[in-house]
Structures are given as C-alpha cells and as structure tokens.
mmCIF file of C-alpha atoms in Angstrom:
data_model
loop_
_atom_site.group_PDB
_atom_site.id
_atom_site.type_symbol
_atom_site.label_atom_id
_atom_site.label_comp_id
_atom_site.label_asym_id
_atom_site.label_seq_id
_atom_site.Cartn_x
_atom_site.Cartn_y
_atom_site.Cartn_z
ATOM 1 C CA MET A 7 104.978 64.740 164.924
ATOM 2 C CA SER A 8 103.579 68.075 164.418
ATOM 3 C CA VAL A 9 103.347 69.791 161.198
ATOM 4 C CA VAL A 10 104.350 73.689 160.478
ATOM 5 C CA LYS A 11 102.546 75.914 158.184
ATOM 6 C CA ILE A 12 104.526 78.795 157.064
ATOM 7 C CA ASN A 13 102.408 81.714 155.358
ATOM 8 C CA VAL A 14 104.953 83.671 153.284
ATOM 9 C CA LEU A 15 103.907 87.409 152.899
ATOM 10 C CA THR A 16 105.163 89.978 150.793
ATOM 11 C CA VAL A 17 104.580 93.247 152.186
ATOM 12 C CA PRO A 18 105.428 96.524 151.044
ATOM 13 C CA ALA A 19 107.292 98.976 153.602
ATOM 14 C CA GLU A 20 104.644 100.985 153.602
ATOM 15 C CA GLN A 21 102.113 98.390 154.750
ATOM 16 C CA ARG A 22 104.181 96.783 157.382
ATOM 17 C CA GLU A 23 102.521 98.733 160.257
ATOM 18 C CA THR A 24 99.290 98.004 158.797
ATOM 19 C CA LEU A 25 100.107 94.284 158.692
ATOM 20 C CA GLU A 26 101.349 94.130 162.186
ATOM 21 C CA LYS A 27 98.339 95.950 163.874
ATOM 22 C CA ARG A 28 95.975 93.538 161.968
ATOM 23 C CA PHE A 29 97.569 90.663 163.347
ATOM 24 C CA ALA A 30 97.848 92.170 166.878
ATOM 25 C CA SER A 31 94.247 92.723 166.969
ATOM 26 C CA ARG A 32 93.055 89.439 165.298
ATOM 27 C CA ALA A 33 90.305 87.694 166.772
ATOM 28 C CA HIS A 34 92.372 84.896 168.331
ATOM 29 C CA ALA A 35 90.653 82.341 167.064
ATOM 30 C CA VAL A 36 93.570 80.321 166.445
ATOM 31 C CA GLU A 37 94.861 79.830 169.986
ATOM 32 C CA ASN A 38 91.604 77.994 170.890
ATOM 33 C CA SER A 39 91.697 75.681 167.664
ATOM 34 C CA ASP A 40 91.875 72.009 168.488
ATOM 35 C CA GLY A 41 95.468 71.000 167.644
ATOM 36 C CA PHE A 42 96.918 74.320 167.476
ATOM 37 C CA GLU A 43 100.561 74.553 169.309
ATOM 38 C CA TRP A 44 102.303 77.652 168.277
ATOM 39 C CA PHE A 45 102.413 80.849 166.367
ATOM 40 C CA GLU A 46 104.853 83.540 165.623
ATOM 41 C CA LEU A 47 104.726 86.451 163.316
ATOM 42 C CA LEU A 48 108.214 86.999 162.143
ATOM 43 C CA ARG A 49 109.257 90.597 160.865
ATOM 44 C CA PRO A 50 112.307 90.928 158.303
ATOM 45 C CA VAL A 51 115.213 93.130 159.438
ATOM 46 C CA GLU A 52 117.422 93.494 156.468
ATOM 47 C CA GLY A 53 117.226 92.853 152.859
ATOM 48 C CA THR A 54 113.637 91.583 152.478
ATOM 49 C CA ASP A 55 110.200 92.587 152.282
ATOM 50 C CA THR A 56 109.107 89.195 153.571
ATOM 51 C CA TYR A 57 107.255 88.380 156.577
ATOM 52 C CA LEU A 58 106.728 84.954 157.854
ATOM 53 C CA VAL A 59 103.618 83.709 159.832
ATOM 54 C CA TYR A 60 104.594 80.396 161.625
ATOM 55 C CA THR A 61 102.050 78.383 163.063
ATOM 56 C CA ARG A 62 102.833 74.956 164.355
ATOM 57 C CA TRP A 63 99.882 72.030 164.482
ATOM 58 C CA ARG A 64 99.262 68.859 166.089
ATOM 59 C CA ASP A 65 98.761 67.170 162.573
ATOM 60 C CA GLU A 66 97.327 68.035 159.093
ATOM 61 C CA GLU A 67 93.829 67.323 159.998
ATOM 62 C CA SER A 68 93.836 70.043 162.773
ATOM 63 C CA PHE A 69 95.187 72.791 160.146
ATOM 64 C CA GLN A 70 92.639 71.823 157.686
ATOM 65 C CA ALA A 71 89.816 71.966 160.182
ATOM 66 C CA TRP A 72 90.988 75.693 161.162
ATOM 67 C CA MET A 73 91.517 76.551 157.576
ATOM 68 C CA GLU A 74 88.004 75.460 156.789
ATOM 69 C CA GLY A 75 86.273 76.927 159.981
ATOM 70 C CA PRO A 76 87.721 79.861 162.118
ATOM 71 C CA MET A 77 90.226 81.154 159.580
ATOM 72 C CA LYS A 78 87.702 81.006 156.598
ATOM 73 C CA SER A 79 85.039 82.878 158.742
ATOM 74 C CA ALA A 80 87.574 85.552 159.733
ATOM 75 C CA HIS A 81 88.741 86.403 156.347
ATOM 76 C CA GLN A 82 85.290 86.236 154.946
ATOM 77 C CA GLY A 83 83.336 88.869 157.079
ATOM 78 C CA GLY A 84 83.581 92.663 156.755
ATOM 79 C CA GLY A 85 85.425 94.999 158.817
ATOM 80 C CA GLY A 86 85.647 98.359 157.136
ATOM 81 C CA GLU A 87 83.711 101.272 156.664
ATOM 82 C CA GLY A 88 80.168 100.376 155.304
ATOM 83 C CA GLY A 89 81.117 96.722 155.925
ATOM 84 C CA GLU A 90 83.953 96.435 152.792
ATOM 85 C CA ARG A 91 86.645 94.503 153.491
ATOM 86 C CA PRO A 92 90.263 96.296 154.148
ATOM 87 C CA LYS A 93 92.982 96.054 151.382
ATOM 88 C CA PRO A 94 95.121 93.104 152.127
ATOM 89 C CA ALA A 95 98.591 94.493 153.738
ATOM 90 C CA ALA A 96 100.370 92.115 151.719
ATOM 91 C CA SER A 97 100.993 91.909 148.048
ATOM 92 C CA GLY A 98 101.860 88.141 147.807
ATOM 93 C CA SER A 99 101.187 85.147 149.941
ATOM 94 C CA THR A 100 102.628 81.450 149.763
ATOM 95 C CA LEU A 101 102.154 78.615 152.034
ATOM 96 C CA TRP A 102 104.879 76.347 152.902
ATOM 97 C CA SER A 103 104.277 73.233 154.696
ATOM 98 C CA PHE A 104 106.586 70.959 156.616
ATOM 99 C CA GLU A 105 106.721 67.964 158.843
ATOM 100 C CA VAL A 106 108.812 68.254 162.207
ATOM 101 C CA VAL A 107 111.266 65.330 162.090
ATOM 102 C CA GLN A 108 113.764 66.537 165.051
ATOM 103 C CA GLN A 109 113.135 68.945 167.590
ATOM 104 C CA ALA A 110 115.458 70.323 170.697
ATOM 105 C CA ALA A 111 114.573 72.547 173.700
ATOM 106 C CA PRO A 112 117.004 73.847 176.218
ATOM 107 C CA LYS A 113 117.919 71.614 179.047
ATOM 108 C CA GLY A 114 116.889 72.327 182.341
ATOM 109 C CA GLU A 115 119.262 73.809 184.767
#
C-alpha cells in the first residue's frame, strides 16, 4: 500500500500568509512525479502554530526519488532579489512517515 509523508511546520502567525503564498506559487513539480498520489496543505485553526504538509506516495522509493530530484532542485535555487533565497517562513520542521494499512472512501450512491 501507499506511504504518507507529513511535514510538520512550525509557522509564526506573521509568516502564515507568506507560507501559503509560497505553496500556492510552487513549481508543481510534485504533481508530475512518478508515484505521487496526493497533496494537502493543512492550516491550523486553533491552539497551535503548526501547519501540516500531507503527501501520499505509491511507495517509499517514489518519495525518495522526488526528494533527491525535483524537491532538492526546487529548494536549492535562488528566487529572491539578487538571486538570494528568501528566508524560510517556518521556524521548524519535522517529517513524519506512515504506511497506509487501511483506507475507506465514500460509497457511491
């Protein structure tokens, strides 16, 4: 079954808009990656400054290939004034990894 990767980002309140804009304008390389199945950016609604970046992959190998290829390239390039990289919007990051062992979808009507 699939694997899920959740990047847990600590984002100060003053950086939330910046983070969301950066995700909205990202290169979309993940959607074209072999083995990619799903992406969601989850905004906290109360009691935390933690965003969750949820991605689902066919297998661990597909995720690792994306990490070493398109993701690595996207995070190494310039992008700011004078070719400088913009300051990260998140003040901390942790990656959680899961295997999907059960799943359900709505039944058709």
